Amino acid sequence: MTYTPHGKHLIAGEQVAGEAHFPSSPAHGPAHEFAVGTPDLVDRACKAAEEAFWTFGTSSREDRAQFLEKIADEIDARGDAITEIGSQESGLPEARLVGERGRTTGQLRLFASHIRKGEYLDLRHDPALPDRQPAPRPELRMIQRPIGPVAVFGASNFPLAFSVGGGDTAAALAAGCPVVVKGHSAHPGTGELVGDAITAAAKACGLHPGVFSLIQGGKRDVGEALVTHPLIKAVGFTGSLVGGRALFDLCAARPEPIPFFGELGSVNPMFILPAALGARGASIAQGWAASLTMGAGQFCTNPGIAVLLDGPEAEGFAATAKAALQDVGPQTMLTDGMAEAYRAGRDRVAAIAGVEALLTTTSEQRNATPYLYETTGAVWLENHVLGEEVFGPLGLIVRARDKDQMLEIAHALQGQLTCTLHLDAGDTALGQRLMPVLERKAGRILANGFPTGVEVADSMVHGGPYPASTNFGATSVGTLSIRRFLRPVCYQNMPDALVPQA
Ligand code: NAP
């Protein structure tokens, strides 16, 4: 049965109507009306979150684990409706939405089992040394404590896994922090359904309703009011560099600055080393084309740049990549604005002298078709704009003059979510020269693979030096992401009865 959204905000367990409304703009299917958020509603949600913190912040790990599992169950219970409206709003295929839902509920369940184990608290204990000379040592115990209400902004390209019930929300709730989500205006109906699932789970678990609120967007002042609200203690953001930077600056300018964990864009360069290029350049080119066009290239881990050594093998690589990309038809983008931004990005790249177009297909309205360009290492090094993300299926081949120039390109990269090395046994020495540089550039370095597809696991790092993220000591994917919403507190000589029962 088709789901019709109620179109209201969800504030501390209540559906709250708004005076103004904005329409959704689905890729297909009916549009719906949603209440526009206001700073007053943000204030109401933040106050409820602060109230909830006094009980939720001291809840047991087992209680929070059950809450996370219940959210996963409630999302699954709404699965078909989520898939239907998610696909309409985002234009993503239903199979992708089903997969992303599995990732989202899997993430919630993984975090539940992770906090049950307790290791994330990083408990430390220095016993008292009353007889130590020249001065006795007091007993010291350190525990990671939740920081307070957290604001979450999701991205348009992951309406489930990086949105209302996505990684940031799961991590904050796991840590013991109530969450206020600013809904993304590209998928308000999907967000509403997931918000309903979290609200239902909070009720079923008997939690303070302020533990979760969803304010729909529609106007930029909602996000601004949220990050500047004095009761908000940290922000989890996934989205564009421009939006993220604007909100980051607001967080830094507050009377009490707060951490802003922004996961932004990246060009995810691949370095194709000579032996690998010679032995299997064609299959790497085909794999690249597939990764580059997956989901219309709308992944933060999309590998936009391939760096290789100039020569006949580079010619072959470019020809194979072009042939593979040529076969990819138009794909629907997430929003009209994104399709426009994609074409503007193409124009920025094409306008640089020394950049040659290998494939320029036509795309219009909300569609995207792949573009392929190539240039020399020297031109790339001189033009900063060629190292910036073009969100969509655009590939740039950079032909380095020699190995030293390849290294120079690695040095010139800005912060990345990922860097990839394609290498064979004969490439080890060059790989060893590149590795210390790439380690300083990216949160994840891959060998002989493609960066799209981010495993939710204990060892995953999804983040990187700015501008890949605004806080390179953190990850937004995997169990380590919970750590962002905790802070260490040391208890000195404290009686057991007063120390949190972690
Ligand atoms: P976006 O346009 O930056 O939007 C993200 C959220 O921020 C939305 O809720 C948006 O509100 C809000 N926002 C943006 N600018 C704002 C401002 N100046 N003031 C207040 N609120 C603001 O990002 P997107 O287009 O949805 O996502 C695509 C981008 O995300 C790509 O660059 C992609 O690489 C990146 N991404 C990164 C990751 C990662 O993990 N690193 C994952 C996925 C995507 P509205 O609803 O009003 O637009």
Coordinates of C-alpha atoms and ligand atoms in Angstrom, one line a residue:
M1 CA 0.0 0.0 0.0
T2 CA 1.4 3.4 -0.9
Y3 CA 2.5 5.5 2.0
T4 CA 1.2 9.1 2.3
P5 CA 3.4 11.2 4.5
H6 CA 1.8 13.2 7.3
G7 CA 4.3 16.0 6.5
K8 CA 4.9 17.1 10.1
H9 CA 8.0 17.5 12.2
L10 CA 8.6 14.9 14.9
I11 CA 9.5 16.7 18.2
A12 CA 10.0 14.7 21.3
G13 CA 7.5 12.0 20.3
E14 CA 4.9 14.4 18.9
Q15 CA 3.9 15.2 15.4
V16 CA 4.1 18.9 15.0
A17 CA 2.4 20.8 12.2
G18 CA 3.9 23.9 10.7
E19 CA 2.4 27.1 9.3
A20 CA 4.4 27.2 6.0
H21 CA 4.9 24.2 3.8
F22 CA 7.3 23.1 1.0
P23 CA 6.7 20.5 -1.6
S24 CA 9.0 17.5 -2.2
S25 CA 10.3 17.2 -5.7
P26 CA 10.5 13.5 -6.4
A27 CA 12.2 12.0 -9.5
H28 CA 9.0 10.1 -10.1
G29 CA 5.7 9.6 -8.2
P30 CA 3.6 12.1 -6.4
A31 CA 5.0 15.2 -4.7
H32 CA 3.9 15.8 -1.0
E33 CA 3.7 18.8 1.3
F34 CA 6.0 19.1 4.3
A35 CA 6.1 21.6 7.2
V36 CA 8.9 24.1 7.0
G37 CA 11.2 24.1 10.1
T38 CA 11.6 27.2 12.2
P39 CA 14.1 28.3 14.8
D40 CA 11.4 28.1 17.5
L41 CA 10.8 24.5 16.7
V42 CA 14.6 23.9 16.9
D43 CA 14.6 25.5 20.3
R44 CA 11.8 23.2 21.5
A45 CA 13.6 20.1 20.2
C46 CA 16.9 21.1 21.8
K47 CA 15.3 21.8 25.1
A48 CA 13.6 18.4 25.0
A49 CA 16.9 16.7 24.1
E50 CA 18.7 18.4 27.0
E51 CA 15.9 17.2 29.4
A52 CA 16.2 13.7 27.9
F53 CA 20.0 13.7 28.4
W54 CA 19.7 13.6 32.2
T55 CA 18.3 10.1 32.0
F56 CA 19.5 8.8 28.6
G57 CA 23.1 10.0 29.2
T58 CA 23.2 7.8 32.3
S59 CA 21.2 4.9 30.8
S60 CA 22.9 1.5 30.8
R61 CA 24.7 0.2 27.8
E62 CA 22.2 -2.7 27.6
D63 CA 19.2 -0.3 27.5
R64 CA 20.8 1.7 24.7
A65 CA 21.7 -1.5 22.8
Q66 CA 18.1 -2.6 23.0
F67 CA 17.0 0.8 21.8
L68 CA 19.3 0.6 18.7
E69 CA 18.0 -2.9 17.9
K70 CA 14.4 -1.7 18.3
I71 CA 15.0 1.1 15.9
A72 CA 16.4 -1.4 13.4
D73 CA 13.3 -3.6 13.8
E74 CA 11.0 -0.5 13.4
I75 CA 12.8 0.5 10.2
D76 CA 12.5 -3.0 8.8
A77 CA 8.8 -3.0 9.7
R78 CA 8.4 0.0 7.4
G79 CA 10.7 -1.4 4.8
D80 CA 8.5 -1.5 1.8
A81 CA 7.1 2.0 2.3
I82 CA 10.7 3.3 2.9
T83 CA 11.9 1.7 -0.4
E84 CA 8.9 3.1 -2.3
I85 CA 9.1 6.7 -1.2
G86 CA 12.9 6.6 -1.0
S87 CA 13.2 5.6 -4.6
Q88 CA 10.6 8.2 -5.7
E89 CA 12.3 11.0 -3.9
S90 CA 15.9 10.2 -4.7
G91 CA 15.5 8.6 -8.1
L92 CA 17.7 5.7 -6.8
P93 CA 16.7 2.2 -7.9
E94 CA 14.6 0.2 -5.4
A95 CA 17.3 -2.5 -5.1
R96 CA 19.8 0.2 -4.0
L97 CA 17.4 1.4 -1.4
V98 CA 16.8 -2.1 -0.1
G99 CA 20.6 -2.6 0.1
E100 CA 21.0 0.7 1.9
R101 CA 18.3 -0.2 4.4
G102 CA 20.2 -3.4 5.2
R103 CA 23.3 -1.3 5.7
T104 CA 21.5 1.1 8.0
T105 CA 19.9 -1.6 10.2
G106 CA 23.1 -3.6 10.2
Q107 CA 24.9 -0.5 11.4
L108 CA 22.4 -0.1 14.3
R109 CA 22.7 -3.7 15.3
L110 CA 26.5 -3.6 15.0
F111 CA 26.7 -0.6 17.3
A112 CA 24.4 -2.3 19.8
S113 CA 26.7 -5.3 20.0
H114 CA 29.7 -3.0 20.2
I115 CA 28.5 -1.0 23.2
R116 CA 27.5 -4.2 25.0
K117 CA 31.1 -5.2 24.9
G118 CA 32.1 -2.0 26.6
E119 CA 35.6 -1.7 25.2
Y120 CA 34.7 1.6 23.5
L121 CA 34.7 3.3 26.9
D122 CA 38.5 2.9 27.1
L123 CA 38.3 2.5 30.9
R124 CA 41.6 3.3 32.6
H125 CA 42.5 2.9 36.2
D126 CA 45.5 4.1 38.2
P127 CA 45.2 2.6 41.7
A128 CA 46.0 4.9 44.6
L129 CA 49.7 4.8 45.8
P130 CA 49.3 6.2 49.4
D131 CA 52.9 5.3 50.3
R132 CA 54.6 6.8 47.2
Q133 CA 57.4 9.2 47.9
P134 CA 57.8 12.1 47.7
A135 CA 54.0 12.4 47.3
P136 CA 51.2 9.8 47.4
R137 CA 49.2 9.2 44.2
P138 CA 45.4 9.5 44.4
E139 CA 43.2 6.8 42.7
L140 CA 42.4 7.9 39.2
R141 CA 39.7 6.4 37.0
M142 CA 38.9 7.5 33.5
I143 CA 35.7 6.9 31.6
Q144 CA 34.3 8.2 28.3
R145 CA 31.1 10.0 28.9
P146 CA 28.4 11.2 26.4
I147 CA 28.7 14.9 25.6
G148 CA 25.0 16.0 25.5
P149 CA 22.5 16.7 22.7
V150 CA 23.9 16.2 19.1
A151 CA 22.7 17.8 15.9
V152 CA 22.7 15.6 12.8
F153 CA 22.6 16.7 9.1
G154 CA 22.3 13.9 6.5
A155 CA 23.3 13.9 2.9
S156 CA 21.1 13.6 -0.1
N157 CA 22.9 10.7 -1.7
F158 CA 22.4 8.3 1.2
P159 CA 18.8 8.8 2.2
L160 CA 19.1 6.0 4.8
A161 CA 22.6 5.2 5.7
F162 CA 23.8 8.8 6.1
S163 CA 20.5 10.4 7.1
V164 CA 17.9 10.5 9.8
G165 CA 18.6 7.0 11.2
G166 CA 22.1 6.8 9.6
G167 CA 25.6 6.5 11.0
D168 CA 25.7 9.8 12.9
T169 CA 22.4 9.2 14.7
A170 CA 23.3 5.6 15.5
A171 CA 26.7 6.7 16.9
A172 CA 25.3 9.5 19.0
L173 CA 22.5 7.3 20.5
A174 CA 25.0 4.5 21.1
A175 CA 27.2 7.0 23.0
G176 CA 24.2 8.2 25.1
C177 CA 23.5 11.5 23.4
P178 CA 20.0 12.6 22.4
V179 CA 19.7 13.6 18.7
V180 CA 18.0 16.4 16.9
V181 CA 18.0 15.8 13.1
K182 CA 17.7 18.5 10.5
G183 CA 15.9 16.6 7.7
H184 CA 17.3 16.9 4.1
S185 CA 14.9 18.6 1.8
A186 CA 15.7 16.2 -1.0
H187 CA 14.1 13.2 0.8
P188 CA 11.6 14.5 3.5
G189 CA 9.2 11.6 3.2
T190 CA 11.9 9.0 3.6
G191 CA 13.2 11.0 6.5
E192 CA 9.8 11.1 8.1
L193 CA 9.3 7.4 7.9
V194 CA 12.6 6.7 9.5
G195 CA 11.9 9.4 12.1
D196 CA 8.6 7.6 12.9
A197 CA 10.5 4.4 13.4
I198 CA 12.9 6.0 15.9
T199 CA 10.1 7.7 17.7
A200 CA 8.2 4.4 18.0
A201 CA 11.3 2.6 19.2
A202 CA 11.9 5.3 21.9
K203 CA 8.3 4.9 23.1
A204 CA 8.5 1.1 23.1
C205 CA 11.8 1.2 25.2
G206 CA 10.2 3.7 27.7
L207 CA 12.8 6.4 27.0
H208 CA 12.3 10.1 27.5
P209 CA 10.8 11.3 24.2
G210 CA 13.3 14.1 23.8
V211 CA 15.9 11.5 22.9
F212 CA 15.0 12.1 19.3
S213 CA 13.5 14.9 17.2
L214 CA 13.3 15.5 13.4
I215 CA 12.8 19.0 12.1
Q216 CA 12.1 19.2 8.4
G217 CA 14.1 21.7 6.5
G218 CA 12.7 23.9 3.8
K219 CA 14.7 26.9 4.9
R220 CA 18.4 27.4 5.7
D221 CA 17.8 29.2 9.0
V222 CA 16.7 25.8 10.5
G223 CA 20.3 24.4 10.2
E224 CA 21.8 27.6 11.3
A225 CA 19.6 27.8 14.4
L226 CA 20.4 24.2 15.2
V227 CA 24.2 24.4 15.1
T228 CA 24.2 27.7 17.1
H229 CA 21.7 26.5 19.7
P230 CA 23.5 26.7 23.1
L231 CA 22.2 23.2 24.2
I232 CA 23.8 21.4 21.2
K233 CA 27.2 20.0 22.1
A234 CA 28.4 18.6 18.8
V235 CA 27.3 18.3 15.1
G236 CA 27.5 15.3 12.8
F237 CA 27.2 16.5 9.2
T238 CA 27.4 14.6 5.8
G239 CA 27.2 16.7 2.7
S240 CA 28.9 19.3 0.5
L241 CA 32.1 21.2 1.2
V242 CA 30.3 24.5 0.8
G243 CA 27.4 23.6 3.2
G244 CA 29.7 21.9 5.7
R245 CA 32.1 24.8 5.8
A246 CA 29.3 27.3 6.4
L247 CA 28.0 25.3 9.3
F248 CA 31.5 24.6 10.6
D249 CA 32.3 28.3 10.7
L250 CA 29.1 28.9 12.7
C251 CA 30.1 26.3 15.2
A252 CA 33.5 27.9 15.6
A253 CA 32.0 31.4 16.0
R254 CA 29.7 30.4 18.8
P255 CA 30.4 31.9 22.3
E256 CA 31.0 28.2 23.3
P257 CA 32.5 26.6 20.1
I258 CA 31.6 23.0 19.6
P259 CA 33.0 20.2 17.5
F260 CA 31.6 19.9 14.0
F261 CA 32.2 16.5 12.5
G262 CA 31.7 17.2 8.8
E263 CA 32.1 14.5 6.3
L264 CA 32.5 16.3 3.0
G265 CA 33.5 15.6 -0.6
S266 CA 36.6 14.0 -2.1
V267 CA 38.1 13.2 -5.5
N268 CA 39.6 9.9 -4.3
P269 CA 42.6 9.6 -6.6
M270 CA 43.8 6.3 -8.0
F271 CA 47.5 5.9 -8.7
I272 CA 48.0 3.2 -11.4
L273 CA 51.6 2.1 -11.1
P274 CA 53.5 1.1 -14.3
A275 CA 53.7 -2.7 -13.8
A276 CA 50.0 -2.9 -13.0
L277 CA 49.2 -0.6 -15.9
G278 CA 51.2 -2.8 -18.3
A279 CA 49.9 -6.1 -17.1
R280 CA 46.2 -5.3 -16.6
G281 CA 45.5 -1.7 -17.6
A282 CA 42.4 -2.7 -19.6
S283 CA 40.7 -4.4 -16.7
I284 CA 41.6 -1.6 -14.3
A285 CA 40.1 0.9 -16.8
Q286 CA 36.9 -1.2 -17.0
G287 CA 36.7 -1.5 -13.2
W288 CA 37.2 2.3 -12.9
A289 CA 34.4 3.0 -15.4
A290 CA 32.0 0.8 -13.4
S291 CA 33.0 2.4 -10.0
L292 CA 32.9 5.9 -11.5
T293 CA 29.3 5.5 -12.8
M294 CA 27.9 3.5 -10.0
G295 CA 24.8 5.4 -8.6
A296 CA 25.4 8.1 -11.3
G297 CA 28.7 8.8 -9.6
Q298 CA 27.0 10.2 -6.6
F299 CA 29.3 8.8 -4.0
C300 CA 31.7 10.7 -1.7
T301 CA 34.1 7.9 -2.5
N302 CA 33.8 8.2 -6.3
P303 CA 37.3 7.8 -7.8
G304 CA 37.3 10.9 -10.0
I305 CA 41.0 11.0 -10.9
A306 CA 43.3 8.3 -12.4
V307 CA 47.0 9.1 -12.3
L308 CA 49.4 7.1 -14.5
L309 CA 52.6 7.4 -16.4
D310 CA 52.4 8.8 -19.9
G311 CA 53.1 6.4 -22.7
P312 CA 51.4 3.9 -25.0
E313 CA 49.9 2.1 -22.1
A314 CA 48.2 5.3 -20.9
E315 CA 46.7 5.6 -24.4
G316 CA 45.3 2.0 -24.1
F317 CA 43.9 2.8 -20.6
A318 CA 42.1 5.9 -21.9
A319 CA 40.7 4.1 -24.9
T320 CA 39.3 1.3 -22.8
A321 CA 37.9 3.6 -20.2
K322 CA 36.2 5.7 -22.9
A323 CA 34.7 2.6 -24.5
A324 CA 33.3 1.4 -21.2
L325 CA 31.9 4.8 -20.2
Q326 CA 30.3 5.2 -23.6
D327 CA 28.1 2.3 -23.0
V328 CA 26.6 3.8 -19.8
G329 CA 23.3 5.5 -20.5
P330 CA 21.7 8.5 -18.8
Q331 CA 21.1 8.1 -15.0
T332 CA 18.8 10.1 -12.8
M333 CA 20.5 12.4 -10.3
L334 CA 19.3 13.0 -6.8
T335 CA 18.0 16.5 -7.4
D336 CA 17.7 19.0 -10.3
G337 CA 20.3 21.2 -8.5
M338 CA 22.8 18.3 -8.4
A339 CA 22.4 17.7 -12.2
E340 CA 23.0 21.4 -12.8
A341 CA 26.0 21.4 -10.4
Y342 CA 27.4 18.4 -12.3
R343 CA 27.3 20.2 -15.6
A344 CA 28.8 23.3 -14.0
G345 CA 31.7 21.1 -12.7
R346 CA 32.2 19.7 -16.2
D347 CA 32.4 23.2 -17.6
R348 CA 35.0 24.2 -14.9
V349 CA 37.2 21.2 -15.9
A350 CA 36.7 21.7 -19.7
A351 CA 37.6 25.4 -19.5
I352 CA 41.2 24.7 -18.4
A353 CA 43.8 25.0 -21.2
G354 CA 45.5 21.7 -21.6
V355 CA 42.5 19.6 -20.6
E356 CA 41.4 17.4 -23.5
A357 CA 37.8 16.0 -23.7
L358 CA 37.8 12.2 -24.5
L359 CA 34.0 11.7 -23.9
T360 CA 31.4 14.4 -23.8
T361 CA 27.9 13.0 -24.0
T362 CA 24.8 15.1 -23.7
S363 CA 22.7 15.1 -20.5
E364 CA 19.8 17.3 -19.6
Q365 CA 17.4 18.0 -16.8
R366 CA 17.9 15.7 -13.9
N367 CA 20.0 13.2 -15.9
A368 CA 23.7 12.6 -15.9
T369 CA 25.9 10.8 -18.5
P370 CA 29.6 10.1 -18.0
Y371 CA 32.3 12.6 -19.1
L372 CA 36.0 11.7 -19.5
Y373 CA 38.8 14.1 -19.7
E374 CA 42.6 13.9 -19.7
T375 CA 45.5 16.1 -19.0
T376 CA 49.2 16.1 -18.2
G377 CA 50.7 16.1 -14.8
A378 CA 52.1 19.6 -15.3
V379 CA 48.6 21.1 -16.2
W380 CA 47.1 19.3 -13.2
L381 CA 49.7 20.6 -10.8
E382 CA 49.1 24.2 -12.1
N383 CA 45.3 24.1 -11.8
H384 CA 44.0 23.6 -8.3
V385 CA 40.4 23.3 -9.7
L386 CA 41.3 20.0 -11.2
G387 CA 41.7 18.5 -7.8
E388 CA 38.2 19.5 -6.6
E389 CA 35.2 17.2 -6.5
V390 CA 32.8 17.1 -9.4
F391 CA 29.8 15.3 -7.9
G392 CA 28.8 12.8 -10.6
P393 CA 30.3 10.4 -13.1
L394 CA 33.2 12.5 -14.4
G395 CA 36.6 11.0 -14.8
L396 CA 39.9 12.8 -15.3
I397 CA 43.1 10.9 -16.4
V398 CA 46.3 12.6 -15.4
R399 CA 49.4 11.5 -17.3
A400 CA 52.5 12.1 -15.2
R401 CA 55.8 12.7 -17.0
D402 CA 57.7 10.3 -14.8
K403 CA 57.6 8.7 -11.3
D404 CA 58.9 11.9 -9.7
Q405 CA 56.0 13.8 -11.1
M406 CA 53.6 11.1 -9.9
L407 CA 55.0 11.7 -6.4
E408 CA 54.7 15.5 -6.9
I409 CA 51.0 15.0 -7.7
A410 CA 50.5 12.9 -4.5
H411 CA 52.2 15.7 -2.5
A412 CA 49.9 18.3 -4.1
L413 CA 46.6 16.5 -3.2
Q414 CA 44.3 18.1 -0.7
G415 CA 42.8 15.9 2.0
Q416 CA 40.9 12.8 0.7
L417 CA 38.5 10.2 2.1
T418 CA 40.4 7.6 0.1
C419 CA 43.5 7.1 -2.1
T420 CA 44.0 3.9 -4.2
L421 CA 47.1 2.2 -5.5
H422 CA 46.9 -0.2 -8.3
L423 CA 50.2 -2.1 -8.1
D424 CA 51.9 -5.4 -9.0
A425 CA 55.1 -6.9 -7.6
G426 CA 57.3 -4.7 -9.9
D427 CA 55.7 -1.6 -8.4
T428 CA 56.7 -2.1 -4.8
A429 CA 59.5 0.4 -4.7
L430 CA 57.3 3.2 -6.2
G431 CA 54.4 2.2 -3.9
Q432 CA 56.8 2.5 -0.9
R433 CA 57.7 6.1 -2.0
L434 CA 54.0 7.0 -2.4
M435 CA 52.7 5.4 0.8
P436 CA 54.1 7.9 3.3
V437 CA 52.6 10.8 1.3
L438 CA 49.2 9.1 0.8
E439 CA 49.0 8.3 4.5
R440 CA 49.1 12.0 5.2
K441 CA 46.4 12.7 2.7
A442 CA 43.6 10.1 3.2
G443 CA 41.7 8.2 5.9
R444 CA 41.6 5.0 3.9
I445 CA 44.2 3.7 1.4
L446 CA 43.3 0.8 -0.9
A447 CA 45.4 -1.6 -3.0
N448 CA 44.0 -3.0 -6.2
G449 CA 40.4 -2.2 -5.6
F450 CA 37.9 0.7 -6.0
P451 CA 36.9 2.9 -3.1
T452 CA 33.1 2.9 -3.7
G453 CA 31.6 0.6 -1.1
V454 CA 32.5 1.5 2.5
E455 CA 32.4 -1.5 4.9
V456 CA 30.7 -0.8 8.3
A457 CA 33.3 -2.4 10.6
D458 CA 35.5 -1.9 13.6
S459 CA 38.6 -0.9 11.5
M460 CA 36.9 1.3 9.0
V461 CA 38.0 5.0 8.7
H462 CA 35.7 7.2 6.7
G463 CA 37.2 10.6 7.0
G464 CA 40.4 12.4 6.2
P465 CA 42.3 15.7 6.4
Y466 CA 40.3 18.8 5.4
P467 CA 38.5 19.2 3.1
A468 CA 37.5 15.5 3.1
S469 CA 36.3 16.1 6.6
T470 CA 36.6 18.9 9.2
N471 CA 38.0 16.7 11.9
F472 CA 40.6 14.3 10.6
G473 CA 41.0 12.5 13.9
A474 CA 37.6 10.9 13.5
T475 CA 35.6 8.6 11.3
S476 CA 31.9 8.7 10.4
V477 CA 31.6 5.0 9.5
G478 CA 32.3 2.1 11.7
T479 CA 32.2 1.6 15.4
L480 CA 35.0 4.1 16.1
S481 CA 32.5 6.8 15.0
I482 CA 30.8 6.5 18.5
R483 CA 34.0 8.0 20.0
R484 CA 33.1 11.4 18.4
F485 CA 30.3 11.9 20.8
L486 CA 32.1 11.0 24.0
R487 CA 34.6 12.9 26.1
P488 CA 37.0 11.6 28.8
V489 CA 36.3 12.3 32.4
C490 CA 38.7 11.5 35.2
Y491 CA 37.3 10.6 38.6
Q492 CA 39.9 11.2 41.4
N493 CA 39.5 9.4 44.7
M494 CA 35.8 9.1 43.9
P495 CA 33.7 6.6 46.0
D496 CA 32.3 3.8 43.8
A497 CA 28.8 5.0 44.6
L498 CA 29.4 8.2 42.7
V499 CA 31.3 6.9 39.6
P500 CA 29.1 6.1 36.6
Q501 CA 28.4 2.4 36.4
A502 CA 29.9 1.9 32.9
Ligands
NAP1 P1 24.5 19.6 1.1 O1 23.8 20.4 0.0 O2 25.6 20.2 1.8 O3 23.3 19.4 2.2 C1 23.5 18.7 3.4 C2 22.6 19.3 4.5 O4 23.1 20.5 4.9 C3 21.2 19.6 4.1 O5 20.3 19.4 5.2 C4 21.2 21.1 3.7 O6 20.0 21.7 3.8 C5 22.2 21.6 4.8 N1 22.9 22.8 4.4 C6 23.7 22.9 3.3 N2 24.2 24.1 3.3 C7 23.7 24.8 4.3 C8 23.9 26.1 4.8 N3 24.7 27.0 4.2 N4 23.2 26.5 5.9 C9 22.4 25.6 6.5 N5 22.2 24.4 6.1 C10 22.9 24.0 5.0 O7 25.0 18.2 0.7 P2 24.2 17.1 -0.3 O8 24.1 17.8 -1.6 O9 23.1 16.6 0.3 O10 25.3 15.9 -0.4 C11 26.2 15.8 -1.5 C12 27.6 16.0 -1.0 O11 27.8 15.2 0.2 C13 28.7 15.6 -2.0 O12 29.7 16.6 -2.0 C14 29.3 14.3 -1.4 O13 30.6 14.0 -1.7 C15 29.1 14.5 0.1 N6 29.0 13.3 0.8 C16 30.0 13.0 1.7 C17 29.9 11.8 2.4 C18 31.0 11.5 3.4 O14 30.8 10.6 4.2 N7 32.1 12.2 3.4 C19 28.9 10.9 2.2 C20 27.9 11.3 1.3 C21 27.9 12.5 0.6 P3 18.9 21.7 2.7 O15 18.1 20.5 2.9 O16 18.2 23.0 2.9 O17 19.6 21.6 1.4

